[in-house]
Short mmCIF file of C-alpha atoms and ligand atoms in Angstrom, two decimals:
data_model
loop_
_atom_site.label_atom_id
_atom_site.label_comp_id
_atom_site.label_asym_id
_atom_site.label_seq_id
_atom_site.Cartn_x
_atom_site.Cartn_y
_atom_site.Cartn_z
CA UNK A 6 -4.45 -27.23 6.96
CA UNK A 7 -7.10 -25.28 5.17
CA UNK A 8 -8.04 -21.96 6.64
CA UNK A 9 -11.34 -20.24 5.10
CA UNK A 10 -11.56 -16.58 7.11
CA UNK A 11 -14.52 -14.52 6.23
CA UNK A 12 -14.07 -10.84 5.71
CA UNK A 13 -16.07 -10.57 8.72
CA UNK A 14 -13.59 -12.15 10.64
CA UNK A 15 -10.54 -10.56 9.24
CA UNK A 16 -12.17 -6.92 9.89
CA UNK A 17 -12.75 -8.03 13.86
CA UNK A 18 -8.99 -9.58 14.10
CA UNK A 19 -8.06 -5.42 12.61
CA UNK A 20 -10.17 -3.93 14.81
CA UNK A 21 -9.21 -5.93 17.96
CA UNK A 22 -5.18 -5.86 17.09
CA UNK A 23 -5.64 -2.18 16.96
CA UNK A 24 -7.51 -1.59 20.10
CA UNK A 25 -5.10 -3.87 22.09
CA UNK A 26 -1.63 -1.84 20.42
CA UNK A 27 -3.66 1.87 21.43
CA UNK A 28 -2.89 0.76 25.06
CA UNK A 29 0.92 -0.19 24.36
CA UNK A 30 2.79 2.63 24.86
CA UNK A 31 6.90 3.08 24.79
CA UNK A 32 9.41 4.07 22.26
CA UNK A 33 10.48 7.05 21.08
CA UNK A 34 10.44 9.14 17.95
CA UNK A 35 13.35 9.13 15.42
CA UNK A 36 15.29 11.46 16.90
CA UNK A 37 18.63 11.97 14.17
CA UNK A 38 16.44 13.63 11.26
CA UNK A 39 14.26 16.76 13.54
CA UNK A 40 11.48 16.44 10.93
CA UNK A 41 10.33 13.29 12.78
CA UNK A 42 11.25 14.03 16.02
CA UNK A 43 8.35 16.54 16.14
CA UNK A 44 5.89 14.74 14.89
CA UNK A 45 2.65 13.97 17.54
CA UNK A 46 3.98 10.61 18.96
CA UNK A 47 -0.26 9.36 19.38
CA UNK A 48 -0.67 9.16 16.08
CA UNK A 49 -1.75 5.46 14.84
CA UNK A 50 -3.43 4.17 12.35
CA UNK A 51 -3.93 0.29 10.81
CA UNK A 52 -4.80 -0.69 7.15
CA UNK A 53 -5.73 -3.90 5.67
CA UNK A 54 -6.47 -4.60 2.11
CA UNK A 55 -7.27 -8.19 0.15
CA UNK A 56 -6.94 -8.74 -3.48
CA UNK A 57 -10.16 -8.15 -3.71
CA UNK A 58 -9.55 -4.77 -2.85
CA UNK A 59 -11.47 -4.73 0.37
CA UNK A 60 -9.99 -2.63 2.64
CA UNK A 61 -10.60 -1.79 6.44
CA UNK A 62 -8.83 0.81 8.12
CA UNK A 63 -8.27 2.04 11.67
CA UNK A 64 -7.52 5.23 13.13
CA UNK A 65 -4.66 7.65 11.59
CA UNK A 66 -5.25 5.74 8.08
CA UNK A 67 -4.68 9.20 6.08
CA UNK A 68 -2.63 10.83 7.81
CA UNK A 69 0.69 11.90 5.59
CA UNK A 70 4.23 10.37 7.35
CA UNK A 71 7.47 9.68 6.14
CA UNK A 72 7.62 6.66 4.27
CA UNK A 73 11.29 6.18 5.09
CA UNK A 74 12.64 2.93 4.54
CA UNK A 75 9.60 1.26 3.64
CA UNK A 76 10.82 3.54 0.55
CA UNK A 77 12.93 0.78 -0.16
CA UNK A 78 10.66 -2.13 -0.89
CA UNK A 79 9.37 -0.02 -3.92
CA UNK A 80 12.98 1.28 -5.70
CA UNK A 81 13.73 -2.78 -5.01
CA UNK A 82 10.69 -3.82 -7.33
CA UNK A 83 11.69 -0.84 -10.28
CA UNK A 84 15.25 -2.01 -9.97
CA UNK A 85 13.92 -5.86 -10.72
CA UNK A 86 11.66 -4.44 -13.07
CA UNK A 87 14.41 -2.78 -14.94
CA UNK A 88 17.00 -5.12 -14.60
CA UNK A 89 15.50 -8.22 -13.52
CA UNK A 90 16.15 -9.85 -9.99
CA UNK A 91 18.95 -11.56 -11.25
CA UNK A 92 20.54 -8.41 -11.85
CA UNK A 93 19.67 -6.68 -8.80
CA UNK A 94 21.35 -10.14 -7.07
CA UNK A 95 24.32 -9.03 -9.11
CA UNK A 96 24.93 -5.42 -8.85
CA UNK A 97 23.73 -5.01 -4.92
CA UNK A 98 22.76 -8.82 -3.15
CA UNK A 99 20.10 -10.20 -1.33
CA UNK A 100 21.89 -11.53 2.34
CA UNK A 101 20.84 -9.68 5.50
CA UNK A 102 23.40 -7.84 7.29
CA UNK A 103 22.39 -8.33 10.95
CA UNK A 104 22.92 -5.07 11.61
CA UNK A 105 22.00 -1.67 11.83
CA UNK A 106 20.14 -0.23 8.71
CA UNK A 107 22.96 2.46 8.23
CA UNK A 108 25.99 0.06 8.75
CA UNK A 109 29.33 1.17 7.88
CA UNK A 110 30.63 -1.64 9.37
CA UNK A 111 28.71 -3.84 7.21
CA UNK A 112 29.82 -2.29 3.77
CA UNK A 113 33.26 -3.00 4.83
CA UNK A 114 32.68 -6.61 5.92
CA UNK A 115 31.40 -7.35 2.56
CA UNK A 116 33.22 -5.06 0.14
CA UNK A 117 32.46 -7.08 -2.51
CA UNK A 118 28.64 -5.94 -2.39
CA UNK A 119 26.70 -4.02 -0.72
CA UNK A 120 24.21 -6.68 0.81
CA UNK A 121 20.72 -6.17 0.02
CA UNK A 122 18.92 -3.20 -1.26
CA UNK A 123 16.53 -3.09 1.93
CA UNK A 124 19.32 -1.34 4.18
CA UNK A 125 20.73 2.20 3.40
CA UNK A 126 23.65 0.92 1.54
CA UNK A 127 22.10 -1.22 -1.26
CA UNK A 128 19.29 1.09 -1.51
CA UNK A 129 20.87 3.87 -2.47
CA UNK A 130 23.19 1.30 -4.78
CA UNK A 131 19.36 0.55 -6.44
CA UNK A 132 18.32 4.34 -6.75
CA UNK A 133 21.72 4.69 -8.92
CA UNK A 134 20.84 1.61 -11.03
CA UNK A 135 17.39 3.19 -12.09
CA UNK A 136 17.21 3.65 -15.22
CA UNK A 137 17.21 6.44 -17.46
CA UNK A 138 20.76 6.87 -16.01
CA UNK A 139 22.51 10.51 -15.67
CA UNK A 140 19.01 12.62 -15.70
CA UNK A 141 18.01 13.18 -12.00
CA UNK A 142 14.40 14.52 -13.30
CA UNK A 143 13.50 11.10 -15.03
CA UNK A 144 15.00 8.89 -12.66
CA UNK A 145 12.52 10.77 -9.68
CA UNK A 146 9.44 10.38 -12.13
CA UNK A 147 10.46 6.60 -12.59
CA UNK A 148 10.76 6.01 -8.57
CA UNK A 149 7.42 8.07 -7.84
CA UNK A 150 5.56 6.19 -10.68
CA UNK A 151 6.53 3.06 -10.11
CA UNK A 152 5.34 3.95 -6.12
CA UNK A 153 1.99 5.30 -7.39
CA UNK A 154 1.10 2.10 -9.57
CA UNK A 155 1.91 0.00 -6.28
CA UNK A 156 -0.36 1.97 -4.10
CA UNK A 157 -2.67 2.85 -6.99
CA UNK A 158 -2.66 6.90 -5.93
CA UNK A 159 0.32 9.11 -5.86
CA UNK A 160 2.49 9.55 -2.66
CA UNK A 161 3.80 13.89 -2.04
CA UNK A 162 6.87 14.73 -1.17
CA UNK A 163 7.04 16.01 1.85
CA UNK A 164 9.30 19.00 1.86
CA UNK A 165 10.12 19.80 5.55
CA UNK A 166 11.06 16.90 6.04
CA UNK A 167 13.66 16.56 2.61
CA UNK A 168 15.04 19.80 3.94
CA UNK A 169 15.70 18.03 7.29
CA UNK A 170 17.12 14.74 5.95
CA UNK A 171 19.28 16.44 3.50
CA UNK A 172 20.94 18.76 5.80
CA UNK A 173 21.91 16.04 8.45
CA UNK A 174 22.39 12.81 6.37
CA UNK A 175 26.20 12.72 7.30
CA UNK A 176 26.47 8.96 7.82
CA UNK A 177 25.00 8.42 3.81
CA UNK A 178 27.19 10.62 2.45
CA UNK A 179 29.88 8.36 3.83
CA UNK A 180 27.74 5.52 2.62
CA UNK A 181 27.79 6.39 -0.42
CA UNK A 182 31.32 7.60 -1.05
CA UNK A 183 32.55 4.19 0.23
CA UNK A 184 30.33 2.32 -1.87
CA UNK A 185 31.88 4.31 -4.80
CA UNK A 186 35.09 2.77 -3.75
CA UNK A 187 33.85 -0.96 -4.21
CA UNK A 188 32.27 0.19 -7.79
CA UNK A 189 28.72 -0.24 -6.20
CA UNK A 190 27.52 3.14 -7.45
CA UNK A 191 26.34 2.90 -11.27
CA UNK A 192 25.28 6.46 -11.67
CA UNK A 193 26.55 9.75 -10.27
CA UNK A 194 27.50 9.22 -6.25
CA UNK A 195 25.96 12.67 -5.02
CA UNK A 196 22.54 12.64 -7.04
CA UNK A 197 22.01 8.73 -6.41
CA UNK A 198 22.28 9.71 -2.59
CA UNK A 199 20.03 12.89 -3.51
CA UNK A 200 16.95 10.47 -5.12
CA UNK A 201 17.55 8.21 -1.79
CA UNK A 202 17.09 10.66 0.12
CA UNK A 203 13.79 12.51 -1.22
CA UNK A 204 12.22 8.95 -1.76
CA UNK A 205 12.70 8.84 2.01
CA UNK A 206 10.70 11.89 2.19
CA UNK A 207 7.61 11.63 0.38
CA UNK A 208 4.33 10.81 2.68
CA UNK A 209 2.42 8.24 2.43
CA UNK A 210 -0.82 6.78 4.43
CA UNK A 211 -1.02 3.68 5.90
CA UNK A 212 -4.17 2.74 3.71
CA UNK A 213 -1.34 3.51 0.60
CA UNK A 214 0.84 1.27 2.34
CA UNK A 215 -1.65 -1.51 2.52
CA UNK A 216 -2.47 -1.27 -1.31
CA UNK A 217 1.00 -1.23 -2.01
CA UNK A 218 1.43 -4.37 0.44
CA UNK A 219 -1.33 -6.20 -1.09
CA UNK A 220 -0.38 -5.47 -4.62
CA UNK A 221 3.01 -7.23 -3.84
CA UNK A 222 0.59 -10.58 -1.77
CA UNK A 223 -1.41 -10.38 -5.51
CA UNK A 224 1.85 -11.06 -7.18
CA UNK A 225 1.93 -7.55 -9.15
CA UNK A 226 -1.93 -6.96 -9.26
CA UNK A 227 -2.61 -3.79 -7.86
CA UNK A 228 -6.30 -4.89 -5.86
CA UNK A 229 -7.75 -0.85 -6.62
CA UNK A 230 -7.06 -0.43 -10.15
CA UNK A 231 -6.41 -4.27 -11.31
CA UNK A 232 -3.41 -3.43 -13.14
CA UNK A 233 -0.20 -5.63 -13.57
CA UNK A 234 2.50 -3.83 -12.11
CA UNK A 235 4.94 -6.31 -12.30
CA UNK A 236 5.93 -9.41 -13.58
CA UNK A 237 5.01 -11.99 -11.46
CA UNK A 238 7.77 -13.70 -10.55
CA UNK A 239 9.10 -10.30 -8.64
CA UNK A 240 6.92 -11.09 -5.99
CA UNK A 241 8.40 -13.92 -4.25
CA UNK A 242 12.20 -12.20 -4.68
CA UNK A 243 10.68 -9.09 -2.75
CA UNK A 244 8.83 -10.71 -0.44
CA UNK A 245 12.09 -12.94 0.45
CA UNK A 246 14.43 -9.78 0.73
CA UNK A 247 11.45 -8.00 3.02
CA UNK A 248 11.18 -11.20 5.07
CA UNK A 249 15.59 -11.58 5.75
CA UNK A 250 15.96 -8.10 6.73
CA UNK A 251 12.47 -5.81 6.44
CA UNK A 252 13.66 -5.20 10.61
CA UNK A 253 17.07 -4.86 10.22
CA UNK A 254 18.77 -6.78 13.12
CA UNK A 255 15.38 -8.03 14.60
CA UNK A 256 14.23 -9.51 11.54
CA UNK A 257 14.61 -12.98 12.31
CA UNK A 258 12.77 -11.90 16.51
CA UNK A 259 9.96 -10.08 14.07
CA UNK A 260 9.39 -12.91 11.99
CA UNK A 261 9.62 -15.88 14.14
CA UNK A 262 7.08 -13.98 16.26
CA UNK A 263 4.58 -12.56 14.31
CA UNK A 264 4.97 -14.35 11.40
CA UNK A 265 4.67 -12.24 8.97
CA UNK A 266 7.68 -10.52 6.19
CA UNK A 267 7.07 -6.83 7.06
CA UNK A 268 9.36 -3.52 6.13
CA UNK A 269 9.49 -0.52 8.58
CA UNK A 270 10.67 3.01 8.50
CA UNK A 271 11.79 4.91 11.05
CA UNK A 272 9.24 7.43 10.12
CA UNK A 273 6.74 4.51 12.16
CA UNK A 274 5.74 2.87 9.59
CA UNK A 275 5.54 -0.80 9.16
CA UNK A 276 4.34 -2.88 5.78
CA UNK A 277 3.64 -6.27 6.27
CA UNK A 278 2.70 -9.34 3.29
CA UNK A 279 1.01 -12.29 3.64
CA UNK A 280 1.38 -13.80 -0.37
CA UNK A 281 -1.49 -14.38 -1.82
CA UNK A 282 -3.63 -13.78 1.41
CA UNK A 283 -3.67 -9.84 2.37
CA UNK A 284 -1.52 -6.72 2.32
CA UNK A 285 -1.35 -4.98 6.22
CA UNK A 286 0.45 -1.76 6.88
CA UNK A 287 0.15 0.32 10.09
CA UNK A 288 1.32 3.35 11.66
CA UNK A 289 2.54 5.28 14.97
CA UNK A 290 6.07 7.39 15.25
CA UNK A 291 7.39 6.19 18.58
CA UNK A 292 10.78 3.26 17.67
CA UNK A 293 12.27 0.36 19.30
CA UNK A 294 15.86 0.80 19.59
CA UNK A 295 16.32 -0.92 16.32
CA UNK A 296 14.47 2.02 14.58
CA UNK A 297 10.86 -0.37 14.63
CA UNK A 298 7.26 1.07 15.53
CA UNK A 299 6.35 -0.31 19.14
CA UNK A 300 2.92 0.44 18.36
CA UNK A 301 2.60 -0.66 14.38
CA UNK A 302 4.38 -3.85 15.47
CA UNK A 303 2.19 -5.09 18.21
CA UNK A 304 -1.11 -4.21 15.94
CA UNK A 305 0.76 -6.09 12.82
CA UNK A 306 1.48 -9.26 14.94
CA UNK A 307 -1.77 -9.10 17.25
CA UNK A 308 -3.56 -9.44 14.07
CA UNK A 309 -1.87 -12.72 12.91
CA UNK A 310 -1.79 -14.26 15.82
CA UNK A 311 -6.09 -13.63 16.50
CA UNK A 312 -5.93 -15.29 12.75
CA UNK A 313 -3.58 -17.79 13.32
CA UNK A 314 -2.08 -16.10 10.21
CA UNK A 315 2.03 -17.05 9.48
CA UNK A 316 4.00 -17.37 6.03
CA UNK A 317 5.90 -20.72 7.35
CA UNK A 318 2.56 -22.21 8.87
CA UNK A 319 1.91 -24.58 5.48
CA UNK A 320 -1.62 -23.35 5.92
CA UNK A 321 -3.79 -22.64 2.57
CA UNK A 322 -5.71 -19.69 3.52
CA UNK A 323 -8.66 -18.88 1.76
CA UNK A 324 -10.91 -15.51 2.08
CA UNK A 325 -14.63 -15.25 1.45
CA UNK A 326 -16.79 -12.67 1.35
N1 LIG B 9 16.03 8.15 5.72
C1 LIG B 9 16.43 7.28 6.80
C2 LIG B 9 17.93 7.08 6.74
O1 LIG B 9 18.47 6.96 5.68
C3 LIG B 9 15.70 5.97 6.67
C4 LIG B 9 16.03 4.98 7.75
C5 LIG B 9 14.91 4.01 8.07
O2 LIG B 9 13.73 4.29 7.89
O3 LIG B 9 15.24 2.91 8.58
O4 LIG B 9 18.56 7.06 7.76
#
């Protein structure tokens, strides 16, 4: 079916999905890294942008969180970039593990890799195959550039909450080490953890999110400053990896229901593409129990179903002005 939405109608859809997920409440903030366990648990805020670069935004739209492990998405692409996606298939995998994002379990039920760089494990496997290898300095200006041309403006570390993550990040420590054992670290063990873990860090807004979202639905084009980021044929190996396991063990409830591949964070953030249609990302600290935003969820899948918006509908989806 062909489906022509007006810009019109796609800034109603935002504005209604957003109204309607302000009166879900529930949840709770992260509570295992303090940083984000104090942050004010009304924030929300929802960002659309087309490849046009028309973008409408709702509520909390620059307001600084944790980007977390929608952190991930972006070290995926520079890996690809780097070493294409048939290397990053290689060196870390592409399967979802079906469960939790910081799995110890999982690492040992497939030794042989460490699954897909979009849970703890293979993501800090893809911050030690950045490239220039052994200098800590140039591999952090590689991640943070490569972040800025997706969103098209820089993201800031936020320090606080660095501080916070390093000094209780216990569990990827042992991530790490045991991924050392299976030769799955390709860089130094303790500094590869270190750029993980500040990447985690840095804050972001939800309309950065959105450009960076949209950039990835233009197939490398970043909508603001019409750059190539990427080659295109990235796009559809990220947005595959985002769609298997961008919720961790509810990735398969999150996509049959809202139709949509998204990545969260546990920071409350939640990135959603639709290829070549739009790039959504919204925002609001308190989780599921899987580590998912209760509110950014409901205004992410409100606002494809009001569309009739889903990436296995068939549908060719056109947007006018
Ligand atoms: N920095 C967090 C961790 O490694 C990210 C988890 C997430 O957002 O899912 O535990």
């Amino acid at each position: 079916m062909d489906i022509r939405l007006t810009h019109q109608q796609i800034h109603d859809a935002a504005s209604q999905a957003f109204d309607r997920a302000s009166k879900i409440n529930g949840g709770k903030n992260a509570s295992y890294i303090p940083y984000l366990a104090n942050i004010d648990p009304l924030l929300f805020g929802l960002s659309v942008m087309l490849p046009d670069g028309t973008a409408f935004n709702f509520g909390d739209t620059t307001y600084r969180f944790g980007i977390e492990s929608v952190s991930k998405v972006p070290t995926a692409i520079l890996a690809m970039r780097q070493h294409t996606p048939a290397g990053v298939l290689d060196a870390i995998g592409a399967d979802a593990t079906g469960l939790p994002f910081n799995s110890i379990f999982a690492i040992l039920l497939e030794n042989d890799h460490p699954s897909t760089p979009l849970v703890n494990a293979g993501a800090i496997s893809a911050c030690s195959m950045i490239e220039p290898k052994g200098d800590s300095d140039a591999k952090w200006k590689a991640i943070t550039d490569n972040i800025t041309e997706l969103c098209g403006s820089a993201p800031q570390l936020i320090d606080e909450l660095y501080r916070s993550e390093s000094a209780t990040n216990f569990n990827n420590r042992a991530i790490t080490w045991l991924l050392k054992n299976y030769n799955r670290i390709y860089d130094d063990p303790d500094m590869s953890l270190d750029l993980y873990t500040r990447q985690c860090s840095l804050g972001i807004t939800s309309q950065q999110l959105a450009a960076m979202a949209a950039t990835i639905a233009s197939r490398g084009v970043n909508p603001v400053t019409h750059k190539q980021v990427f080659d295109p044929a990235i796009a559809p190996k990220i947005t595959t990896l985002i769609a298997t396991v961008g919720f961790y063990q509810h990735s398969g409830d999150w996509l049959y229901t809202s139709g949509i591949p998204a990545k969260s964070g546990v920071g409350g953030g939640v990135m959603g593409v639709m290829p070549g249609v739009l790039g959504i990302a919204a925002f609001a600290p308190p989780l599921d129990d899987a580590g998912n935003s209760v509110k950014a969820q409901a205004a992410v899948s409100e606002f494809t179903r009001i569309l009739g918006l889903g990436v296995m509908n068939g549908d060719r989806v056109t947007v006018a002005g």
